Amino acid sequence: MSEDLAGLLARAAHTEPDRTAVVGSGLRWDFASLDRRADVVACEVDRLLPGGGATVAVSAGLHPDFAAAYYGVARSGNVVAVINPLLREDNLRHVLALSGARLAFVDIAVYQHLKAAQDELPELTGVVLTGAVPDDGRSGAPAPWLADLTGPGKGPGTRRTAAPADPDDVVCIQFTSGTTGRPKGVRLTHRNLVTNAAQIAAAHRLDHRSVSVNHLPTYHPMHLNSAIAARATQILCREPDPLAAVAEAGRHGATHFYSLPVRLARLAAHPDLPKTRLPTVTAIASGGSGLPAGPANTLGEHFGVPVFQGYGLAETSPLTHSGTPDDTVPGSVGRPVHGTECRIVGVESRSELPAGETGEIQVRGPQVMKGYLGGPDGAGLERDGWFSTGDVGRLDEDGRLFLVDRLKDIFKCDNFLVSPSEIELVLLRDPRVLECAVVELPDASSGAVAGALVALRPEALADGAALADVIEDVNDRVPYYQRLRHAEAVEALPRSANGKIQRRDLGAALAGRLGLG
């Protein structure tokens, strides 16, 4: 197998030219059409940035244009920097400056934020607009539209003949989520991404007969690359309502349903769930953060299909662990994918721990990054190739991984280690709790104590004493150092652009409202 990122699409177009590759925003492209559009993008990039070797930013909006731009940039001999389209001016400026992007493919919403930062990005010399063209968008548009460059009748122009890609050349910059600081740039190679695409396809049982619904806020290369490697059809559902995604799955005969934990939890709690069906879906997959066992069990029992989770990071292309349709254990993110090693080491001792003990998760495998942007090869890795994830977890006797918390979220109360996620699991056992976040709060006598933001289910809101009762029940079930000392009711948990809970920010804000030092 050639370890060339753009070659994933070329092979799919050669073997399955007429099979539908991607459906979304009123568009339906087969593999041959997607491949032709990637060729057009490659020629346009080569015209604008002759010589190759530059960085080109591509905003990962949930639109077929992302796939064409992503593979087109890779095919042009340049590096594609994947940009979260939900970023705002400050972080957008940061990631573009960090990557040194000279050209950007962005949708009109991202462009509006980019305009405010463009004067501070002297290296960025060109923009191409992606996504649906507004009815009045062509006249007076600030940049050319990708739809006009790649539309019907548009073929690739002349492009320099690039040398075959070295599998260990960097082809993509992925950014960390920034939950514990500024996003860092991760240097990923052709080998990293092509290998991980095959690992994911094998773990998820994707093949040329598969149809996957992508119900995520952005178009993650993980889902794009694995589907292209498997020659599977992708259905892009931009509507955040989980029932809309269920309807799309039924309309297209989907076999795989991908969504975020928060969206799956909403689906599990939806009053119309008893009336919904997923007759062709064989698996529901979740990732990005932990999916509580309650919603997973509810959906699995209702739809009669396995609901499994995966685990990974930007530094690992991203997937390192996954449940599979025939191996799901509630609370676990599964075993390592093919060719991947995992171990647990003591947070302080750094020695390997046996199964069942909790410590920091380390991984090693062919999908682990070449290093962080701005550093030498291997920056961020141990000398022997192990990557310390910053996550705390444990392995069972069969090698399945169970996540406990982010290392930076764990704190000490009276010198006892406190894991916010462990307290959240107790909170979520209460049927009145819809979602929650446990945070660290400063305390003069204990060093730190636990506080919580809690969203109650609608039927519990009428009871003014419900939150106090919930907290009292939790505190009766946990050791004294895990007890919640403060709690605040919220309608919904504030989340980052990636749909993640940023405990540090939430804790600091709650401490400020409580007047804690």
Coordinates of C-alpha atoms in Angstrom, one line a residue:
M1 CA 0.0 0.0 0.0
S2 CA 1.4 3.4 -1.0
E3 CA 1.7 5.6 2.1
D4 CA 0.7 8.9 0.3
L5 CA -2.3 10.8 1.7
A6 CA -3.6 12.0 -1.7
G7 CA -3.2 8.5 -2.9
L8 CA -6.1 7.4 -0.7
L9 CA -8.4 9.3 -2.9
A10 CA -6.7 8.4 -6.2
R11 CA -7.1 4.7 -5.4
A12 CA -10.7 5.1 -4.4
A13 CA -11.5 6.9 -7.6
H14 CA -9.7 4.2 -9.6
T15 CA -11.5 1.3 -8.0
E16 CA -14.9 2.8 -7.3
P17 CA -15.3 5.8 -9.7
D18 CA -19.1 5.8 -9.8
R19 CA -19.7 5.1 -6.1
T20 CA -21.0 8.0 -4.1
A21 CA -18.2 9.5 -2.0
V22 CA -19.8 12.3 -0.1
V23 CA -23.3 13.8 0.3
G24 CA -23.9 17.2 1.9
S25 CA -25.3 20.7 1.5
G26 CA -27.3 19.6 -1.5
L27 CA -24.3 18.1 -3.3
R28 CA -23.6 14.5 -4.2
W29 CA -20.1 13.6 -5.5
D30 CA -18.9 10.2 -6.6
F31 CA -15.2 9.3 -6.1
A32 CA -14.3 10.3 -9.6
S33 CA -15.9 13.7 -9.2
L34 CA -14.2 14.3 -5.8
D35 CA -10.8 13.2 -7.3
R36 CA -11.2 15.6 -10.2
R37 CA -12.0 18.5 -7.9
A38 CA -8.9 17.7 -5.8
D39 CA -6.9 17.8 -9.0
V40 CA -8.3 21.2 -9.8
V41 CA -7.4 22.5 -6.3
A42 CA -3.9 21.1 -6.7
C43 CA -3.4 23.0 -9.9
E44 CA -4.8 26.2 -8.4
V45 CA -2.5 25.9 -5.4
D46 CA 0.4 25.3 -7.7
R47 CA -0.5 28.4 -9.7
L48 CA -0.7 30.6 -6.6
L49 CA 2.2 29.0 -4.7
P50 CA 4.6 27.6 -7.3
G51 CA 7.3 25.4 -6.0
G52 CA 5.5 23.5 -3.3
G53 CA 6.6 23.2 0.3
A54 CA 4.4 25.9 1.7
T55 CA 1.6 25.6 4.3
V56 CA -2.0 26.0 3.1
A57 CA -4.8 26.4 5.7
V58 CA -8.1 24.6 5.0
S59 CA -11.1 25.3 7.2
A60 CA -12.8 22.0 8.2
G61 CA -16.4 23.0 7.7
L62 CA -18.9 20.1 7.3
H63 CA -19.1 20.6 3.5
P64 CA -17.8 18.5 0.6
D65 CA -15.5 21.3 -0.4
F66 CA -13.3 20.5 2.6
A67 CA -12.5 17.0 1.2
A68 CA -11.6 18.5 -2.2
A69 CA -9.3 21.2 -0.7
Y70 CA -7.7 18.8 1.8
Y71 CA -6.6 16.2 -0.7
G72 CA -5.9 18.9 -3.4
V73 CA -3.4 20.7 -1.1
A74 CA -1.7 17.4 -0.2
R75 CA -1.6 16.5 -3.9
S76 CA 0.1 19.8 -4.8
G77 CA 3.2 19.0 -2.7
N78 CA 2.2 21.5 0.1
V79 CA 1.3 21.0 3.7
V80 CA -2.4 21.3 4.7
A81 CA -3.1 23.0 8.0
V82 CA -6.5 21.9 9.2
I83 CA -8.4 24.9 10.8
N84 CA -11.4 24.5 13.1
P85 CA -14.1 26.7 11.5
L86 CA -15.5 27.5 14.9
L87 CA -12.5 29.5 16.0
R88 CA -12.8 33.2 16.6
E89 CA -10.3 36.0 15.8
D90 CA -7.8 35.5 18.6
N91 CA -7.3 31.7 18.2
L92 CA -7.7 31.9 14.4
R93 CA -4.9 34.5 14.2
H94 CA -2.8 32.2 16.5
V95 CA -3.1 29.0 14.5
L96 CA -2.6 30.8 11.1
A97 CA 0.5 32.6 12.4
L98 CA 1.8 29.5 14.1
S99 CA 1.5 27.4 10.9
G100 CA 2.9 30.2 8.6
A101 CA 0.0 29.6 6.2
R102 CA 0.4 31.5 2.9
L103 CA -3.0 30.6 1.4
A104 CA -6.3 29.8 3.1
F105 CA -9.4 27.9 1.9
V106 CA -12.2 29.1 4.3
D107 CA -16.0 29.5 4.2
I108 CA -17.6 32.9 4.3
A109 CA -18.2 32.8 8.1
V110 CA -14.6 32.1 8.8
Y111 CA -13.5 34.8 6.3
Q112 CA -15.5 37.4 8.3
H113 CA -13.3 36.6 11.4
L114 CA -10.2 36.3 9.3
K115 CA -10.7 39.9 7.9
A116 CA -10.2 41.3 11.4
A117 CA -6.9 39.4 11.8
Q118 CA -5.5 39.6 8.3
D119 CA -3.4 42.7 8.8
E120 CA -1.4 40.7 11.4
L121 CA -0.8 37.8 9.1
P122 CA 1.7 39.1 6.5
E123 CA 2.6 35.6 5.2
L124 CA -1.1 35.0 4.3
T125 CA -1.3 36.3 0.7
G126 CA -4.4 34.6 -0.7
V127 CA -7.9 33.3 0.2
V128 CA -10.3 31.0 -1.6
L129 CA -13.9 30.8 -0.4
T130 CA -15.4 27.4 0.3
G131 CA -18.9 26.2 1.0
A132 CA -22.3 27.2 -0.5
V133 CA -22.2 30.4 -2.6
P134 CA -24.9 32.8 -1.3
D135 CA -27.4 33.9 -3.9
D136 CA -25.7 37.3 -4.1
G137 CA -22.3 36.1 -3.2
R138 CA -20.5 36.0 -6.6
S139 CA -20.8 39.7 -7.3
G140 CA -18.4 41.7 -5.2
A141 CA -17.0 38.6 -3.4
P142 CA -13.7 39.3 -1.6
A143 CA -12.1 36.2 -3.1
P144 CA -12.7 33.5 -5.7
W145 CA -15.1 30.7 -4.8
L146 CA -13.9 27.1 -4.9
A147 CA -17.3 26.1 -6.4
D148 CA -16.5 28.3 -9.4
L149 CA -13.0 26.8 -9.8
T150 CA -14.1 23.2 -9.5
G151 CA -17.7 23.2 -10.9
P152 CA -19.0 21.3 -13.9
G153 CA -16.9 21.6 -17.0
K154 CA -13.9 22.7 -14.9
G155 CA -10.9 20.4 -15.4
P156 CA -7.4 20.4 -13.9
G157 CA -4.9 22.6 -15.6
T158 CA -1.2 22.0 -16.0
R159 CA 0.7 21.2 -12.8
R160 CA 4.4 20.7 -12.1
T161 CA 5.4 17.1 -11.8
A162 CA 6.1 16.6 -8.1
A163 CA 8.4 13.9 -6.8
P164 CA 6.7 11.0 -5.1
A165 CA 5.9 11.7 -1.5
D166 CA 8.2 10.3 1.1
P167 CA 5.9 8.5 3.7
D168 CA 7.8 10.3 6.5
D169 CA 7.3 13.8 5.0
V170 CA 5.0 16.0 7.0
V171 CA 1.8 16.6 5.0
C172 CA -0.6 17.9 7.6
I173 CA -0.7 20.2 10.6
Q174 CA -3.4 19.4 13.1
F175 CA -4.0 21.6 16.1
T176 CA -4.6 20.5 19.7
S177 CA -7.9 21.5 21.1
G178 CA -6.4 24.1 23.4
T179 CA -8.2 22.9 26.5
T180 CA -5.1 23.4 28.7
G181 CA -3.5 26.3 26.9
R182 CA -3.0 27.8 23.4
P183 CA -3.5 25.2 20.6
K184 CA -0.2 23.6 19.5
G185 CA 0.6 22.5 16.0
V186 CA 1.1 18.8 15.5
R187 CA 3.2 17.6 12.5
L188 CA 1.6 14.6 10.9
T189 CA 3.2 12.6 8.1
H190 CA 1.7 10.7 5.1
R191 CA 2.5 7.4 7.0
N192 CA 0.8 8.7 10.2
L193 CA -2.5 9.5 8.4
V194 CA -2.7 6.7 5.9
T195 CA -1.9 4.1 8.6
N196 CA -4.5 5.5 10.9
A197 CA -7.1 5.6 8.2
A198 CA -6.6 1.8 7.8
Q199 CA -6.6 1.3 11.5
I200 CA -9.9 3.1 11.9
A201 CA -11.6 1.4 9.0
A202 CA -10.6 -2.0 10.4
A203 CA -11.7 -1.2 13.9
H204 CA -15.1 0.3 12.8
R205 CA -15.7 -2.4 10.2
L206 CA -15.9 0.1 7.3
D207 CA -15.8 -1.1 3.7
H208 CA -17.1 -0.2 0.3
R209 CA -20.6 -1.2 1.3
S210 CA -20.7 1.2 4.3
V211 CA -22.6 4.5 4.5
S212 CA -21.6 6.7 7.5
V213 CA -23.5 9.6 8.9
N214 CA -21.1 12.3 10.1
H215 CA -23.1 14.3 12.8
L216 CA -20.2 16.4 14.1
P217 CA -19.8 20.2 14.1
T218 CA -16.7 20.0 11.9
Y219 CA -15.3 17.7 9.2
H220 CA -12.5 15.9 11.0
P221 CA -9.8 14.3 8.8
M222 CA -10.2 11.1 10.9
H223 CA -13.7 10.5 9.4
L224 CA -12.7 11.7 6.0
N225 CA -9.6 9.6 5.6
S226 CA -11.0 6.4 7.0
A227 CA -14.1 6.6 4.8
I228 CA -12.0 7.3 1.7
A229 CA -9.6 4.4 2.6
A230 CA -12.6 2.1 2.9
R231 CA -14.4 3.5 -0.2
A232 CA -17.4 4.2 2.1
T233 CA -20.0 6.8 1.4
Q234 CA -20.2 9.8 3.8
I235 CA -23.4 11.7 4.7
L236 CA -22.7 15.1 6.2
C237 CA -25.4 16.3 8.6
R238 CA -24.9 20.0 9.6
E239 CA -28.1 20.2 11.6
P240 CA -27.3 20.0 15.3
D241 CA -30.6 18.4 16.2
P242 CA -29.9 14.7 16.8
L243 CA -33.3 13.7 15.3
A244 CA -32.4 15.4 12.1
A245 CA -29.3 13.2 11.9
V246 CA -31.4 10.1 12.6
A247 CA -33.7 11.1 9.7
E248 CA -30.6 11.5 7.4
A249 CA -29.4 8.0 8.4
G250 CA -32.8 6.6 7.5
R251 CA -33.0 8.5 4.2
H252 CA -29.6 7.2 3.0
G253 CA -29.6 3.7 4.5
A254 CA -26.7 4.5 6.8
T255 CA -24.7 1.7 8.4
H256 CA -22.6 3.8 10.7
F257 CA -23.7 6.7 12.9
Y258 CA -20.9 9.1 14.2
S259 CA -21.7 11.8 16.7
L260 CA -20.5 13.7 19.8
P261 CA -21.2 12.4 23.3
V262 CA -23.2 15.6 24.1
R263 CA -25.4 15.0 21.1
L264 CA -25.9 11.3 21.8
A265 CA -26.8 12.2 25.4
R266 CA -29.4 14.6 24.1
L267 CA -30.8 11.9 21.7
A268 CA -31.0 9.4 24.6
A269 CA -33.0 12.0 26.7
H270 CA -35.2 13.2 23.8
P271 CA -38.9 12.7 24.5
D272 CA -39.4 11.5 20.9
L273 CA -36.7 8.7 21.2
P274 CA -39.4 6.0 21.5
K275 CA -40.7 6.9 18.1
T276 CA -37.3 7.0 16.3
R277 CA -35.7 4.1 14.3
L278 CA -32.3 3.4 12.7
P279 CA -33.3 0.3 10.7
T280 CA -30.1 0.0 8.7
V281 CA -27.5 1.3 11.2
T282 CA -25.2 -1.4 12.6
A283 CA -23.2 0.7 15.0
I284 CA -23.2 4.1 16.8
A285 CA -19.7 5.5 17.5
S286 CA -18.8 8.4 19.8
G287 CA -15.5 10.2 20.5
G288 CA -14.0 13.5 21.5
S289 CA -14.9 13.1 25.2
G290 CA -16.4 10.5 27.5
L291 CA -19.9 9.1 26.7
P292 CA -21.6 8.3 30.0
A293 CA -22.8 4.7 30.3
G294 CA -26.4 5.7 30.9
P295 CA -27.0 7.3 27.5
A296 CA -24.9 4.6 25.8
N297 CA -27.0 1.9 27.3
T298 CA -30.3 3.7 26.5
L299 CA -29.4 4.1 22.8
G300 CA -28.0 0.6 22.5
E301 CA -31.1 -1.0 24.0
H302 CA -33.5 1.2 22.0
F303 CA -31.9 0.8 18.6
G304 CA -30.6 -2.7 19.2
V305 CA -27.1 -1.9 18.0
P306 CA -23.7 -1.6 19.7
V307 CA -22.7 1.9 20.9
F308 CA -19.0 2.2 21.3
Q309 CA -16.4 4.9 22.0
G310 CA -12.9 5.7 20.8
Y311 CA -9.9 7.6 22.1
G312 CA -7.2 9.6 20.5
L313 CA -5.5 13.0 20.3
A314 CA -4.3 15.3 17.6
E315 CA -0.8 14.0 18.3
T316 CA -1.9 10.5 17.3
S317 CA -3.6 11.2 14.0
P318 CA -5.9 10.8 16.1
L319 CA -7.2 7.3 17.0
T320 CA -5.3 5.0 19.3
H321 CA -8.1 3.0 20.9
S322 CA -11.6 2.0 19.8
G323 CA -14.4 -0.2 20.8
T324 CA -15.7 -2.3 17.9
P325 CA -19.2 -3.3 16.8
D326 CA -18.5 -6.7 18.4
D327 CA -16.6 -5.6 21.5
T328 CA -18.3 -2.9 23.5
V329 CA -17.9 -2.4 27.3
P330 CA -19.7 0.5 29.0
G331 CA -17.3 3.1 30.1
S332 CA -14.3 1.8 28.1
V333 CA -12.8 3.4 25.0
G334 CA -11.7 -0.1 23.8
R335 CA -8.4 -1.8 23.0
P336 CA -5.5 -0.3 21.1
V337 CA -6.1 -0.2 17.3
H338 CA -3.8 -2.5 15.2
G339 CA -0.1 -1.9 15.6
T340 CA -0.5 0.4 18.7
E341 CA 0.9 -0.1 22.2
C342 CA -0.5 1.4 25.4
R343 CA 0.8 1.4 28.9
I344 CA -0.1 3.1 32.2
V345 CA 2.7 4.8 34.2
G346 CA 2.7 6.3 37.7
V347 CA 2.1 10.0 37.7
E348 CA 5.1 10.6 39.9
S349 CA 7.1 7.4 39.7
R350 CA 6.9 7.1 35.8
S351 CA 7.2 3.3 36.2
E352 CA 4.8 1.0 34.3
L353 CA 1.7 0.0 36.4
P354 CA -0.2 -3.3 36.3
A355 CA -3.7 -3.7 35.0
G356 CA -6.3 -2.1 37.2
E357 CA -4.1 0.7 38.6
T358 CA -4.6 4.3 37.7
G359 CA -1.9 6.5 36.1
E360 CA -1.0 8.5 33.0
I361 CA -1.7 6.9 29.6
Q362 CA 1.2 6.5 27.2
V363 CA 0.9 5.3 23.6
R364 CA 3.3 4.3 20.9
G365 CA 2.5 3.3 17.3
P366 CA 2.9 4.3 13.6
Q367 CA 0.2 7.0 13.9
V368 CA 2.1 9.0 16.6
M369 CA 3.2 12.4 15.3
K370 CA 6.6 13.4 14.0
G371 CA 6.7 16.2 16.6
Y372 CA 5.2 19.5 17.5
L373 CA 5.4 22.4 15.1
G374 CA 8.4 24.6 15.8
G375 CA 10.5 21.9 17.4
P376 CA 12.8 19.2 16.0
D377 CA 11.6 15.7 15.0
G378 CA 10.5 13.9 18.1
A379 CA 9.5 17.1 20.0
G380 CA 7.0 16.0 22.6
L381 CA 7.9 12.3 22.5
E382 CA 9.9 10.1 24.8
R383 CA 13.3 8.9 23.4
D384 CA 11.8 5.5 22.7
G385 CA 8.8 6.8 20.9
W386 CA 6.2 6.8 23.7
F387 CA 3.8 9.7 23.8
S388 CA 2.6 10.8 27.2
T389 CA -1.0 11.8 26.7
G390 CA -1.7 13.9 29.7
D391 CA -4.8 11.8 30.4
V392 CA -5.2 9.5 33.4
G393 CA -6.7 6.1 33.0
R394 CA -6.4 2.4 33.7
L395 CA -6.3 -0.9 31.7
D396 CA -8.3 -4.0 32.5
E397 CA -6.9 -7.5 32.2
D398 CA -8.0 -7.7 28.6
G399 CA -6.2 -4.5 27.6
R400 CA -9.3 -2.2 27.4
L401 CA -8.7 1.4 28.4
F402 CA -10.9 3.3 30.8
L403 CA -10.4 7.0 31.0
V404 CA -10.4 8.7 34.4
D405 CA -9.5 12.4 33.8
R406 CA -7.1 14.9 32.3
L407 CA -3.9 15.0 34.4
K408 CA -4.2 18.7 34.6
D409 CA -7.8 18.5 35.9
I410 CA -6.9 16.3 38.9
F411 CA -6.3 18.2 42.1
K412 CA -5.5 17.5 45.8
C413 CA -7.9 18.1 48.7
D414 CA -6.2 17.5 52.0
N415 CA -3.4 15.7 50.0
F416 CA -5.9 13.2 48.6
L417 CA -6.1 13.1 44.8
V418 CA -9.5 14.1 43.5
S419 CA -10.7 13.2 40.0
P420 CA -13.5 15.5 38.8
S421 CA -14.7 12.8 36.4
E422 CA -15.2 10.3 39.1
I423 CA -17.5 12.7 41.0
E424 CA -19.4 13.4 37.7
L425 CA -20.1 9.7 37.3
V426 CA -21.9 9.8 40.7
L427 CA -23.8 12.9 39.8
L428 CA -25.0 11.4 36.5
R429 CA -26.4 8.4 38.3
D430 CA -29.1 10.7 39.6
P431 CA -32.0 10.7 37.1
R432 CA -32.6 14.4 37.7
V433 CA -29.2 15.4 36.3
L434 CA -28.9 16.0 32.5
E435 CA -25.3 17.0 32.4
C436 CA -22.6 18.3 34.8
A437 CA -19.1 19.5 35.2
V438 CA -17.1 19.2 38.4
V439 CA -14.3 21.8 38.9
E440 CA -11.5 22.7 41.3
L441 CA -12.1 25.6 43.6
P442 CA -9.5 27.2 45.9
D443 CA -9.9 26.6 49.6
A444 CA -7.7 28.1 52.3
S445 CA -7.8 25.1 54.7
S446 CA -7.8 22.1 52.3
G447 CA -5.9 23.5 49.3
A448 CA -8.8 22.9 46.9
V449 CA -12.3 21.5 47.0
A450 CA -14.8 20.3 44.4
G451 CA -17.5 22.5 43.0
A452 CA -20.1 21.7 40.3
L453 CA -22.1 23.2 37.5
V454 CA -25.3 21.1 37.1
A455 CA -28.0 21.1 34.4
L456 CA -31.1 19.5 35.7
R457 CA -33.7 17.7 33.5
P458 CA -36.8 19.9 32.7
E459 CA -39.1 17.8 34.9
A460 CA -36.8 18.5 37.9
L461 CA -36.6 22.2 37.5
A462 CA -40.0 22.8 39.1
D463 CA -38.7 21.5 42.4
G464 CA -36.7 24.4 43.9
A465 CA -34.9 22.0 46.3
A466 CA -33.9 19.5 43.6
L467 CA -30.3 20.7 43.2
A468 CA -29.7 20.7 46.9
D469 CA -31.1 17.2 47.2
V470 CA -28.9 16.0 44.3
I471 CA -25.8 17.4 46.0
E472 CA -26.7 15.9 49.4
D473 CA -27.2 12.5 47.8
V474 CA -23.8 12.7 46.0
N475 CA -22.0 13.8 49.1
D476 CA -23.5 10.8 51.0
R477 CA -21.9 8.5 48.4
V478 CA -18.4 9.8 48.1
P479 CA -15.4 10.1 50.5
Y480 CA -15.2 13.4 52.4
Y481 CA -12.4 14.8 50.1
Q482 CA -14.6 14.3 47.0
R483 CA -17.7 16.1 48.5
L484 CA -19.1 19.0 46.5
R485 CA -18.7 22.2 48.6
H486 CA -20.4 24.5 46.1
A487 CA -22.9 23.9 43.2
E488 CA -24.6 26.1 40.7
A489 CA -27.5 25.3 38.4
V490 CA -27.1 26.0 34.7
E491 CA -29.4 25.5 31.7
A492 CA -26.5 23.9 29.7
L493 CA -22.8 23.5 30.2
P494 CA -20.6 26.0 28.4
R495 CA -18.4 24.2 25.8
S496 CA -15.5 25.0 23.6
A497 CA -15.7 25.2 19.8
N498 CA -14.8 21.5 19.8
G499 CA -17.7 20.6 22.1
K500 CA -15.4 20.0 25.1
I501 CA -15.7 21.2 28.7
Q502 CA -12.9 23.5 29.7
R503 CA -12.8 22.8 33.4
R504 CA -10.1 25.4 34.2
D505 CA -12.1 28.2 32.7
L506 CA -15.4 27.0 34.3
G507 CA -13.7 26.7 37.7
A508 CA -12.1 30.1 37.5
A509 CA -15.4 31.7 36.5
L510 CA -17.3 29.9 39.3
A511 CA -14.7 30.8 41.9
G512 CA -15.0 34.4 40.8
R513 CA -18.8 34.4 41.2
L514 CA -18.4 32.8 44.7
G515 CA -15.7 35.4 45.7
L516 CA -13.1 32.7 46.4
G517 CA -9.4 33.7 46.3

